[in-house]
mmCIF file of C-alpha atoms and ligand atoms in Angstrom:
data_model
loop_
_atom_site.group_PDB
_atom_site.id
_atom_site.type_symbol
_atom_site.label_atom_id
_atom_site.label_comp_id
_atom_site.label_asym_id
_atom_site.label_seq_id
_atom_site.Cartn_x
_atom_site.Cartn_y
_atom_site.Cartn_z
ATOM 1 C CA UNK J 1 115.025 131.121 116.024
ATOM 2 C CA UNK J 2 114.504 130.838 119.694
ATOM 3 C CA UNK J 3 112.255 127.952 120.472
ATOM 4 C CA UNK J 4 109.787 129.555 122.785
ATOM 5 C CA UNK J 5 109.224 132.364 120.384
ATOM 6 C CA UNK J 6 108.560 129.812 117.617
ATOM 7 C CA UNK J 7 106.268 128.356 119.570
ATOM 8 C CA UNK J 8 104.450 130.908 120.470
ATOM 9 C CA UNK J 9 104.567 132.418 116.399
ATOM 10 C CA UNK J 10 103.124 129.211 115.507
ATOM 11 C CA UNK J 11 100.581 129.111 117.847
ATOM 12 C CA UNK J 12 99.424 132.515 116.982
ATOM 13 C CA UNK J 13 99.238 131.488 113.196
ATOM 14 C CA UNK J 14 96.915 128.719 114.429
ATOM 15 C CA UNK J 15 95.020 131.364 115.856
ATOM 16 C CA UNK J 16 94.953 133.249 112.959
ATOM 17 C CA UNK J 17 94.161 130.554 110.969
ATOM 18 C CA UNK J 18 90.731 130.018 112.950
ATOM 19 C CA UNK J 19 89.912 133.929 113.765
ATOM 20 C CA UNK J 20 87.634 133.930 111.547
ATOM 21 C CA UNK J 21 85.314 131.594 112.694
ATOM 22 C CA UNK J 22 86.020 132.867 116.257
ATOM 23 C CA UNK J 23 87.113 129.880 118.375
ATOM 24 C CA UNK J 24 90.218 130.231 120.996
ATOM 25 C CA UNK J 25 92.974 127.535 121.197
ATOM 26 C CA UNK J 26 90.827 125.597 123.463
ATOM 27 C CA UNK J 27 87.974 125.002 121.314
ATOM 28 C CA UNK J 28 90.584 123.874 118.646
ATOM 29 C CA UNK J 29 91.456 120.825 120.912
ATOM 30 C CA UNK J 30 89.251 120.499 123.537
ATOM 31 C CA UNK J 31 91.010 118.051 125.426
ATOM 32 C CA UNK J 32 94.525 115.852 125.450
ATOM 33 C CA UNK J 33 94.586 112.306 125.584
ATOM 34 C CA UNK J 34 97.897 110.482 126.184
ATOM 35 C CA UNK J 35 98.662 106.662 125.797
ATOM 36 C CA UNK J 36 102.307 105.284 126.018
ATOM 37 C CA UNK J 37 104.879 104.504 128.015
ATOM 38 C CA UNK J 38 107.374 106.500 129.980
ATOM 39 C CA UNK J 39 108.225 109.116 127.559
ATOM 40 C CA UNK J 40 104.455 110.625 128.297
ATOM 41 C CA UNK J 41 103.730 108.712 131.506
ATOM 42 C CA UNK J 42 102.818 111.615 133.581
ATOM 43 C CA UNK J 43 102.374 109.538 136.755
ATOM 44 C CA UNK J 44 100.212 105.974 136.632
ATOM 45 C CA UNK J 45 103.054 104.242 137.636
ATOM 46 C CA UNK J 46 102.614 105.721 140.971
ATOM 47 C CA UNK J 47 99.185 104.231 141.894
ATOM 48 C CA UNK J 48 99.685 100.753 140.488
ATOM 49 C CA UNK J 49 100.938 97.483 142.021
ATOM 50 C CA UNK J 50 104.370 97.165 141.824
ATOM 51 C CA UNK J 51 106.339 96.594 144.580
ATOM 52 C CA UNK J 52 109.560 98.003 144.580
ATOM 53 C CA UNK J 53 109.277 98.722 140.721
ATOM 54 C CA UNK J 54 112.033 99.766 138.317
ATOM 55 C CA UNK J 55 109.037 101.128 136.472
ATOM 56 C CA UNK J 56 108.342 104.385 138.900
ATOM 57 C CA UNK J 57 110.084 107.897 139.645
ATOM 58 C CA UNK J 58 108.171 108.965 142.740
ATOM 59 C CA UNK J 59 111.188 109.399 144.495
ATOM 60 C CA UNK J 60 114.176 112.619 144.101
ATOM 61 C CA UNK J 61 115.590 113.514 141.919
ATOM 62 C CA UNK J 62 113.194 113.381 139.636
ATOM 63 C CA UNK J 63 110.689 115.998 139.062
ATOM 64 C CA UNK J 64 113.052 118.629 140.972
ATOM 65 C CA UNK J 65 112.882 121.024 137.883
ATOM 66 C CA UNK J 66 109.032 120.811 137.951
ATOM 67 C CA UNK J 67 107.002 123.641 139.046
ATOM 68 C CA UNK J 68 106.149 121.832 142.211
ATOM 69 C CA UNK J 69 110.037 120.626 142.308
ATOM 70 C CA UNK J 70 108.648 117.304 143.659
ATOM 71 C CA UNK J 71 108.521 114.174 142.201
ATOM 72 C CA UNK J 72 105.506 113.484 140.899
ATOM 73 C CA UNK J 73 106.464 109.940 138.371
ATOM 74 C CA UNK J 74 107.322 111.754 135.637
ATOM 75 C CA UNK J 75 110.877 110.322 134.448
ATOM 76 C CA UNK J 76 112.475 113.576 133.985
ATOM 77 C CA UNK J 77 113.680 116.340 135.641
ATOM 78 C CA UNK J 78 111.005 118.778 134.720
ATOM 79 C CA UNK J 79 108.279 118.339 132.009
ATOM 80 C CA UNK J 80 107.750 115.999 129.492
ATOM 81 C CA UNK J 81 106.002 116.680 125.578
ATOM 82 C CA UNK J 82 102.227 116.389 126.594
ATOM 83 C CA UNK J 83 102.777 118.567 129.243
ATOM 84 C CA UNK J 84 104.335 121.305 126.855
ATOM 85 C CA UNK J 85 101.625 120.974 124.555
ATOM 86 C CA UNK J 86 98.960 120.811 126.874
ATOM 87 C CA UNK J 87 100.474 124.453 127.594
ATOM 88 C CA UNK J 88 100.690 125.715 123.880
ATOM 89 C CA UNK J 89 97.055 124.073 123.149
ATOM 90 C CA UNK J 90 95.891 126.852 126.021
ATOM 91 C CA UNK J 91 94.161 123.538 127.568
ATOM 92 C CA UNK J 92 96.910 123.459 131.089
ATOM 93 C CA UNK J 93 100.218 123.465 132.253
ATOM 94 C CA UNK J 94 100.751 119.401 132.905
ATOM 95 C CA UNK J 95 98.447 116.661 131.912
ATOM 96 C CA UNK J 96 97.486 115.062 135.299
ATOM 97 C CA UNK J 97 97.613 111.115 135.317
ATOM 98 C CA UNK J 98 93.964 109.619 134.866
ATOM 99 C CA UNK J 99 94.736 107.364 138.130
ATOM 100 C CA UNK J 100 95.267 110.059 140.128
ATOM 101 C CA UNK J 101 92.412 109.719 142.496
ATOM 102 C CA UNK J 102 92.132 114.123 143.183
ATOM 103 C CA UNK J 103 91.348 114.782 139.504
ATOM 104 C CA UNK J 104 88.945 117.770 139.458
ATOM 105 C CA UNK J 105 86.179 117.970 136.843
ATOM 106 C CA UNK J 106 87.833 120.449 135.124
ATOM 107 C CA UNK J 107 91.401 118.080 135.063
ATOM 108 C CA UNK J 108 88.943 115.070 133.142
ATOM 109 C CA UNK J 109 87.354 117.074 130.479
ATOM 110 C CA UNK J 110 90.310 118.589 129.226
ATOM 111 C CA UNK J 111 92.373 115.428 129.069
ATOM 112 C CA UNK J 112 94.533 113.019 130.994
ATOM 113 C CA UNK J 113 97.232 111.116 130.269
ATOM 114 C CA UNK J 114 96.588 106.945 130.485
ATOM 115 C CA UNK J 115 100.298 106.325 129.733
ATOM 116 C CA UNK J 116 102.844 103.892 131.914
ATOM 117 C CA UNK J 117 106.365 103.840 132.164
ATOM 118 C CA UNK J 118 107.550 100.587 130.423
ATOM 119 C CA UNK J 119 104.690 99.686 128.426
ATOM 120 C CA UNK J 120 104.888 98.459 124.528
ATOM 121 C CA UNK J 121 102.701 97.537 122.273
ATOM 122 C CA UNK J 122 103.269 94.136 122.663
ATOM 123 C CA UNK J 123 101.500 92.949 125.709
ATOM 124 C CA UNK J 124 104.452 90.797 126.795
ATOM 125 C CA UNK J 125 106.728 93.765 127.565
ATOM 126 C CA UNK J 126 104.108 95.097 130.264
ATOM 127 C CA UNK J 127 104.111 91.962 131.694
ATOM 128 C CA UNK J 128 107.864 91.496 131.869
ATOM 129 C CA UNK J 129 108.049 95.373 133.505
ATOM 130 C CA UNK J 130 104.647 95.452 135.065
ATOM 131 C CA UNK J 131 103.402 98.244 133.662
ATOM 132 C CA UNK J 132 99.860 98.881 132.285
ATOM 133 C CA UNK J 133 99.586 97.613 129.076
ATOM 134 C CA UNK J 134 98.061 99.743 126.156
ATOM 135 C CA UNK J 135 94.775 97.119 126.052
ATOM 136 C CA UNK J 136 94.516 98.009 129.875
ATOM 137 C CA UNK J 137 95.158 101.784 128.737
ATOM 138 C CA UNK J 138 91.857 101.564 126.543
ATOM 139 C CA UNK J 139 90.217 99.822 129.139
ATOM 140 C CA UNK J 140 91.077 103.076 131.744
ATOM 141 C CA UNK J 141 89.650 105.464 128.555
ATOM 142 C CA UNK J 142 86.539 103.814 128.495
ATOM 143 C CA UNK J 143 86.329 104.066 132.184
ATOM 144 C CA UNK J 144 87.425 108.058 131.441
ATOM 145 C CA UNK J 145 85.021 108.431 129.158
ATOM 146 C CA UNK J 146 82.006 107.310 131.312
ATOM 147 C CA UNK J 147 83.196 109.885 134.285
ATOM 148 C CA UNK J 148 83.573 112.676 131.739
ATOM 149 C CA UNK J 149 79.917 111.857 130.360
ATOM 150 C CA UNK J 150 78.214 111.832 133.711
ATOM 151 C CA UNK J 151 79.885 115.388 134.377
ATOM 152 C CA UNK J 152 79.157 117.131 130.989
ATOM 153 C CA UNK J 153 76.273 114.868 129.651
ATOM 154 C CA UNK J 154 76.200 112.047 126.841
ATOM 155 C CA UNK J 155 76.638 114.992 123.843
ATOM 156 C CA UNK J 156 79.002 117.447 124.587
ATOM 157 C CA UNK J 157 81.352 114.467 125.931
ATOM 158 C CA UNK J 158 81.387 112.750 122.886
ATOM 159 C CA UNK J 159 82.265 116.221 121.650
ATOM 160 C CA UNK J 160 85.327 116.499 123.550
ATOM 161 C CA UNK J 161 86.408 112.978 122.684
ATOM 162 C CA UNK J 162 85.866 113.826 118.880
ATOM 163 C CA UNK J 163 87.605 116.898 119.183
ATOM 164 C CA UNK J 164 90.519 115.858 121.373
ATOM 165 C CA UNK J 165 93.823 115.654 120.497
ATOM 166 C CA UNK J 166 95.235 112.307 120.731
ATOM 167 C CA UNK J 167 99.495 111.282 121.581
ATOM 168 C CA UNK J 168 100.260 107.893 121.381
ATOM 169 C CA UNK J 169 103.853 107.239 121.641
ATOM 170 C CA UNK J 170 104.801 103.738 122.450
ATOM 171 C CA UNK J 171 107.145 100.894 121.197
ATOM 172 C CA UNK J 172 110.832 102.071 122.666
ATOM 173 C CA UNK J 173 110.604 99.284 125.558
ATOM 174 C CA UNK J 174 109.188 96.290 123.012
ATOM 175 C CA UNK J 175 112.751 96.955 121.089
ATOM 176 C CA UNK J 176 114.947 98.004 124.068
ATOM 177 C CA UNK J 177 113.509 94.892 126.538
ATOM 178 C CA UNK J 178 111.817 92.365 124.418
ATOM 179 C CA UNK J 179 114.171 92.420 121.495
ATOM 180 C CA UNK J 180 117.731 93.736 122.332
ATOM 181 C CA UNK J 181 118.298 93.430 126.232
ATOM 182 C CA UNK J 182 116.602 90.277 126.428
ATOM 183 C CA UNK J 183 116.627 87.528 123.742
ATOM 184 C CA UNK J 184 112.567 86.945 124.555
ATOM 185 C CA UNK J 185 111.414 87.561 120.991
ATOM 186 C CA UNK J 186 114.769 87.716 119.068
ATOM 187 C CA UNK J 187 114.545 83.749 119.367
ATOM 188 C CA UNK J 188 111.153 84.140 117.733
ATOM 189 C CA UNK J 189 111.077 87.111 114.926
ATOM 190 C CA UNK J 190 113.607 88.824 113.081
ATOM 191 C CA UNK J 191 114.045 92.277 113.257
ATOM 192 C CA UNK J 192 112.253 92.957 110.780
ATOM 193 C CA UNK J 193 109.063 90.580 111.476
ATOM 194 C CA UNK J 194 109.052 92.163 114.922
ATOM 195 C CA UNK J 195 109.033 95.409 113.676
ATOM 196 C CA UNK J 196 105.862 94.365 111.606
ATOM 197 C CA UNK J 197 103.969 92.519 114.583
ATOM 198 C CA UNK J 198 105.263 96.081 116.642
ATOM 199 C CA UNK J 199 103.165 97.898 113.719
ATOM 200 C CA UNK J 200 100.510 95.855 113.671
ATOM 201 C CA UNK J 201 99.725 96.134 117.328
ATOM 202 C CA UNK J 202 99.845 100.172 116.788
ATOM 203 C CA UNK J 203 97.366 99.805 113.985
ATOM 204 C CA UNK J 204 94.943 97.878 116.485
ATOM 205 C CA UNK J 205 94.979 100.833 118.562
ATOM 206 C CA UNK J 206 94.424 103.388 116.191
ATOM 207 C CA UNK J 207 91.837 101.643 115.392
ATOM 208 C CA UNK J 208 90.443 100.972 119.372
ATOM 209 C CA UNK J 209 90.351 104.650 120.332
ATOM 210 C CA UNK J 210 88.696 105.501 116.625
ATOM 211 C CA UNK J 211 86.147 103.153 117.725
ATOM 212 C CA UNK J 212 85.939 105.030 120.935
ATOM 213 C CA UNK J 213 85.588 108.022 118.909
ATOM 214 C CA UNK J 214 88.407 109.916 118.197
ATOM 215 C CA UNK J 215 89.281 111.405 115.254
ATOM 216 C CA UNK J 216 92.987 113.475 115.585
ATOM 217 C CA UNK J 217 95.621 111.320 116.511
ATOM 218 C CA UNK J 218 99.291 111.897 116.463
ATOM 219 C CA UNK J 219 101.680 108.766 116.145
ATOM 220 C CA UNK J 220 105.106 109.271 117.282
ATOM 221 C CA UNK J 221 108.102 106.887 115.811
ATOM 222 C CA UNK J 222 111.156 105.396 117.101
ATOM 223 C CA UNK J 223 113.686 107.918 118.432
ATOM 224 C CA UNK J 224 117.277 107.050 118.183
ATOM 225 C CA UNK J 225 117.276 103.993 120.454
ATOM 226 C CA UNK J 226 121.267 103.295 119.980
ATOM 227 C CA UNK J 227 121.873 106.949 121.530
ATOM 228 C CA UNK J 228 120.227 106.118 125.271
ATOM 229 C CA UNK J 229 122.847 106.098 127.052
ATOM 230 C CA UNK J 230 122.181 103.131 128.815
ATOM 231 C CA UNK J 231 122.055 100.889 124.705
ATOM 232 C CA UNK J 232 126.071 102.521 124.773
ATOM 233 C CA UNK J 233 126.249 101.026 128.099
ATOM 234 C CA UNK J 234 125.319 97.422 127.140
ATOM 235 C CA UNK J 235 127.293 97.226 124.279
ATOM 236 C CA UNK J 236 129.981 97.472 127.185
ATOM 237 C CA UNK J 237 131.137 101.089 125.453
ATOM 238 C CA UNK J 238 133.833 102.573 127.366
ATOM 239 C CA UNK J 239 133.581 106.065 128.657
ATOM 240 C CA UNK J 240 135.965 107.280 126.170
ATOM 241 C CA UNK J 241 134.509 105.750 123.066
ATOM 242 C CA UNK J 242 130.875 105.922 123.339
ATOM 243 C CA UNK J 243 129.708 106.379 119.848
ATOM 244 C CA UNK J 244 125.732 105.625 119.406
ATOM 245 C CA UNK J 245 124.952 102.066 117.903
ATOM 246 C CA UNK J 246 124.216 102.170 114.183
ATOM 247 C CA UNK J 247 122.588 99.082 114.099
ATOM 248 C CA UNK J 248 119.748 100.059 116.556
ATOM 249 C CA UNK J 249 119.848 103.559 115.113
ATOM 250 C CA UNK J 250 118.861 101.908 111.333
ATOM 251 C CA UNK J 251 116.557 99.699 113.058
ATOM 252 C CA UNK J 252 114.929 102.353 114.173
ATOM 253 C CA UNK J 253 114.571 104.694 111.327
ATOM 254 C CA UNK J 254 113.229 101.544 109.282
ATOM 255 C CA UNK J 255 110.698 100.889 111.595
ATOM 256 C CA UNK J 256 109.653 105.000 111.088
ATOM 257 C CA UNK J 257 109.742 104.283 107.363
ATOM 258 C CA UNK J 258 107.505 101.601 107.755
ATOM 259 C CA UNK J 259 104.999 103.356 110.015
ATOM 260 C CA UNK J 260 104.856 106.628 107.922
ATOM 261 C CA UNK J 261 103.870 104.267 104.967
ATOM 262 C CA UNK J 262 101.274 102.751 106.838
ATOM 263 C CA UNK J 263 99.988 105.961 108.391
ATOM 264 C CA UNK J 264 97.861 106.762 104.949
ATOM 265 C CA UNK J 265 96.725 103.131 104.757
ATOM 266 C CA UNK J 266 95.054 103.202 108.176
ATOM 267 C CA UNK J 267 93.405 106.379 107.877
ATOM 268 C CA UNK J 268 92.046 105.570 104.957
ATOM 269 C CA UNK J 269 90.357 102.787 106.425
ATOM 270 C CA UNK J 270 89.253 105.364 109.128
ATOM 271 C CA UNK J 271 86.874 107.835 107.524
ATOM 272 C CA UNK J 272 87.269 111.058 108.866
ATOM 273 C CA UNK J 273 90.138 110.893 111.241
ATOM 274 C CA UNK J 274 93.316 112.322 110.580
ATOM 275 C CA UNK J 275 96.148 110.488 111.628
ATOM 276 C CA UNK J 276 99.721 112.290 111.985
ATOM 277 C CA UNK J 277 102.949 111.079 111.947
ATOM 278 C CA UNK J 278 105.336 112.808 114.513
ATOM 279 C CA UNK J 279 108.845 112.171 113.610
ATOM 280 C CA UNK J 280 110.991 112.510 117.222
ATOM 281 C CA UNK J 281 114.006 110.449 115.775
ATOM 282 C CA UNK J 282 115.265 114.123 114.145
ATOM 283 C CA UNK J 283 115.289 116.308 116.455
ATOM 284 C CA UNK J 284 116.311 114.425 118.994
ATOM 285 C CA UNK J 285 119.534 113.020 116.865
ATOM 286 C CA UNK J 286 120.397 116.741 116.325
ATOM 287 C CA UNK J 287 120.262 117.248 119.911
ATOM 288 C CA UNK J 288 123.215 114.569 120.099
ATOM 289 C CA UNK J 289 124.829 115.496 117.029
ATOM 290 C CA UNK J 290 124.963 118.981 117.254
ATOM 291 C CA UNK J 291 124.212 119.591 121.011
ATOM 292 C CA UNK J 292 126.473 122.750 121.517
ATOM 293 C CA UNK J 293 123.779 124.915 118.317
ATOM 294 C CA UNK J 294 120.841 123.929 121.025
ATOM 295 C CA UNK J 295 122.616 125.360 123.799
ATOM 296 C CA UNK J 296 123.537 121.433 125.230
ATOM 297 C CA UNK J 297 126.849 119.748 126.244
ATOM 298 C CA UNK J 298 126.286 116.310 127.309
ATOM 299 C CA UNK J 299 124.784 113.831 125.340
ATOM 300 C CA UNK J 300 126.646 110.322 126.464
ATOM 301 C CA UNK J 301 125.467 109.877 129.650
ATOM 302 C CA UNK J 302 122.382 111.248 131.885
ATOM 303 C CA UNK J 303 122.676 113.634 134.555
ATOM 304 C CA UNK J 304 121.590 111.072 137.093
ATOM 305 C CA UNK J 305 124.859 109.553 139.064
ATOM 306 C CA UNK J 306 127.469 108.143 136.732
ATOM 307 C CA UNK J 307 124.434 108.862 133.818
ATOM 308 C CA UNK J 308 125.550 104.992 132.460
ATOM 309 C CA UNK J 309 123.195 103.024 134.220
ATOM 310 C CA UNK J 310 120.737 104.891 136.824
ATOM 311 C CA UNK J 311 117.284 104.682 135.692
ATOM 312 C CA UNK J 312 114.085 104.016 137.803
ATOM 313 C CA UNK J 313 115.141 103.335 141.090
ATOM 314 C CA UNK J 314 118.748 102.926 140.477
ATOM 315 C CA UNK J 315 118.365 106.896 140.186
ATOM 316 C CA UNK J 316 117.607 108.038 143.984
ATOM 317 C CA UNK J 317 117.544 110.227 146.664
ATOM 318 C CA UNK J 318 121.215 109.151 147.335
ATOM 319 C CA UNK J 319 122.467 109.296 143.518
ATOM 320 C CA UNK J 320 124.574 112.619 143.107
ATOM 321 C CA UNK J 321 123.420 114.683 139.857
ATOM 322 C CA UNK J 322 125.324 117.017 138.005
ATOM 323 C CA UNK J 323 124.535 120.473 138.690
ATOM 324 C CA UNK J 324 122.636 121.816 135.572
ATOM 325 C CA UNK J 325 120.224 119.782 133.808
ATOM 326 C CA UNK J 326 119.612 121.851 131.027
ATOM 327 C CA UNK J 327 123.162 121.146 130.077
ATOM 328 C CA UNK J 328 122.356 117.445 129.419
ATOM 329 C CA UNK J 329 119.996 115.186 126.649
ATOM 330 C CA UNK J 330 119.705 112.945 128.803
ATOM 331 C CA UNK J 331 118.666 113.084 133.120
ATOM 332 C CA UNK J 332 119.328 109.727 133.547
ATOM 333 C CA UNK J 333 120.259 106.399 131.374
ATOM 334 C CA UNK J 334 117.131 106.060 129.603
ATOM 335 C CA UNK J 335 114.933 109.483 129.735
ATOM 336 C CA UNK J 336 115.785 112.809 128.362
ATOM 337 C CA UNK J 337 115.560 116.000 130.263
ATOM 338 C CA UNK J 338 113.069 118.619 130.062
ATOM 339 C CA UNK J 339 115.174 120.616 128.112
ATOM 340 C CA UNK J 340 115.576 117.982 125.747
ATOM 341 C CA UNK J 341 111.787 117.389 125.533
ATOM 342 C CA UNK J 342 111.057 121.230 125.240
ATOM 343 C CA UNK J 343 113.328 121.146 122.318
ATOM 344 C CA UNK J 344 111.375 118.248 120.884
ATOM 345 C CA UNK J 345 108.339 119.590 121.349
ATOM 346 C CA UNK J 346 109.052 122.559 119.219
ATOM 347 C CA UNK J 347 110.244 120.743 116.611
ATOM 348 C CA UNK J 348 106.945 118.496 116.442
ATOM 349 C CA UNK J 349 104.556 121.955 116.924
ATOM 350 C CA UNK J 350 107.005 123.234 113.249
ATOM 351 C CA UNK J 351 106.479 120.000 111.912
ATOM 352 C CA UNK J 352 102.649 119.651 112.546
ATOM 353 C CA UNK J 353 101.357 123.278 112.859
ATOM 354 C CA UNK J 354 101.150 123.508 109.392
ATOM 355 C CA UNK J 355 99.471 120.160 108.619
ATOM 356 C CA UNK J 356 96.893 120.929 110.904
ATOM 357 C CA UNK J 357 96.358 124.261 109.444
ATOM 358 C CA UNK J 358 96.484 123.306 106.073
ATOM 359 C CA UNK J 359 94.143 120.493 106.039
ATOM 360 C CA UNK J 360 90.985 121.235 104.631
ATOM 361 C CA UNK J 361 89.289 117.794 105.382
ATOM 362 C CA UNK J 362 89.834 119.210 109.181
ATOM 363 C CA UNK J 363 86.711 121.140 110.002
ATOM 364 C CA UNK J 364 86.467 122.695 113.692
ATOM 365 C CA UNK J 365 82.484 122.602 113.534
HETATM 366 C C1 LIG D 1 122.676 126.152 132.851
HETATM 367 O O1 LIG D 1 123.252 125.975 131.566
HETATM 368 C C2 LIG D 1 122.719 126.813 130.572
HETATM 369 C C3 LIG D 1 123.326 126.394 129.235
HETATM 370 O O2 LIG D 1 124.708 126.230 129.303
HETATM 371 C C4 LIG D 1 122.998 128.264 130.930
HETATM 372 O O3 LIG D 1 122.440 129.116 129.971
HETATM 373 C C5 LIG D 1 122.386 128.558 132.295
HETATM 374 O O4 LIG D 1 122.730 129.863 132.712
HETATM 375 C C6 LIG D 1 122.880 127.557 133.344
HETATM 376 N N1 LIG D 1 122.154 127.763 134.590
HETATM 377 C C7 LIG D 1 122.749 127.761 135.779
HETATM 378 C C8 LIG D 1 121.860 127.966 136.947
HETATM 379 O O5 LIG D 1 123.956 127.627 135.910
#
């Protein structure tokens, strides 16, 4: 099934689903809120502190496949998931950045994104890239929430807040920077104990932005870290036998075990929030399994100069780039394209369409 159309068919069903109390799409999810690092980061990065940062994709080629076809921060090419569903949800086309200083009105109360490229959940990864940590994320929300309150009044923005949808997808850099690239924590945990403190910081902040007041909130897990190119690339795998690492690969798919287990635990210490478990480790590994059934050739290297190594700034106005993105999982060593993400985010819409429908705990009043 084509993925736009299934998008759209499940969309509609959501509709459906609801017709009969009469609300549209937006009154389903009022608003989007986004915390995490550079796989949602729709721009922070840009208005922060950091020199001549590894951390930011203002700069071509990025963004040339976005509507604007300027870069804007966003480490793709094009789009990334919030932005998609932002668009599904009826709510907008991209999720603006909440440090953007030109947000409208209109741009706060139906969400922003808080995320930064090369945060974790461990605060010692955004200090070792700079980025905003997730505390320093919550501490932006609360400042978000107190802007959208004094435009629609006290009520109606805790309303929005209640009703929001929440995306929190972070903990790629505390395994790719903290634990495998650099021996910082290795020294100190196991894989295993890391992956626990990992968890237990997530749990924290569920638990922050329930305090803050919301009540849907999507986790995503682990994709396959030993497939970014740039993991092949350390390993010192030569262009002819780049094969994604197992061992980072089962790493990761433990630590989604572990989180989908604890997923019931913490909400049902949260009365009445739902908490949902995205799983992006699938379709992303059929993208580099099986990339020729989605339509994709390249999956070893990003479409950024030799696609080995070029991330951040290493990926520039003077870095050649192959001619058709759509072509590749990956734009450069470490980000997927926009048709990659598209791809995920139809995946995650079949996977949690359904839950949302079918939940009768989930009341739209
Ligand atoms: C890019 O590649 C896709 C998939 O192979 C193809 O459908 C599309 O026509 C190509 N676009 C251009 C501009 O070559």
């Amino acid at each position: 099934m084509a993925p736009n159309f299934y998008s759209i068919f499940l969309i509609t069903i959501l509709l459906q689903a609801f017709s009969n109390i009469n609300v549209t799409a937006q009154a389903l999810f009022p608003a989007i809120l986004v915390f995490g690092d550079s796989a949602v980061d729709t721009g922070n990065n840009n208005f922060i502190n950091t020199i001549i940062s590894p951390n930011r994709a203002d700069h071509p080629p990025y963004g040339r496949d976005f509507p604007s076809h300027k870069p804007n921060g966003r480490f793709s090419n094009g789009k990334l998931v919030p932005d998609f569903l932002a668009d599904t949800l009826g709510l907008k086309e991209s999720v603006p950045p909440f440090l953007d200083p030109h947000l409208s009105d209109k741009d706060l109360i139906t969400g922003v994104c808080f995320g930064s490229a090369g945060s974790g959940f461990d605060d010692l990864t955004s200090k070792t890239t700079k980025a905003i940590p997730m505390s320093k994320q919550v501490e932006y929300f609360k400042k978000y929430i107190e802007r959208v309150t004094r435009i629609v009044g006290e009520k109606r923005a805790k309303e929005i807040i209640r009703k929001a949808i929440v995306v929190i997808n972070s903990g790629i850099n505390d395994f790719v920077i903290n634990y495998y690239d650099l021996p910082t924590k290795r020294l100190q945990y196991d894989i295993n104990e890391y992956q626990d403190f990992v968890l237990q910081r997530l749990q924290s902040f569920v638990e922050e932005v329930h305090e803050l007041g919301c009540r849907t909130i999507i986790v995503t897990g682990l994709p396959p870290i030993g497939c970014l190119p740039i993991q092949m690339t350390a390993r010192f795998k030569l262009p002819n036998e780049r094969k994604c690492l197992e061992d980072q690969n089962s790493d990761a798919m433990l630590y989604n075990q572990k989180l989908k287990k604890l997923i019931p635990h913490a909400q049902a210490s949260l009365p009445g929030t739902r908490i949902l478990y995205a799983d992006v480790y699938t379709p992303f590994s059929d993208l580099v399994k099986n990339p020729e059934e989605n339509g994709f050739k390249v999956t070893d290297r990003g479409c950024c100069g030799t696609g080995y190594i070029e991330t951040g700034s290493l990926c520039n106005i003077l870095t050649p780039t192959c001619k058709n993105a759509t072509e590749f999982v990956f734009w450069d060593s470490a980000h997927p394209t926009e048709a990659a993400y598209q791809y995920v985010h139809d995946s995650l819409l079949e996977e949690l369409g359904p839950q949302i429908i079918n939940d009768p705990k989930f009341s739209v009043s």
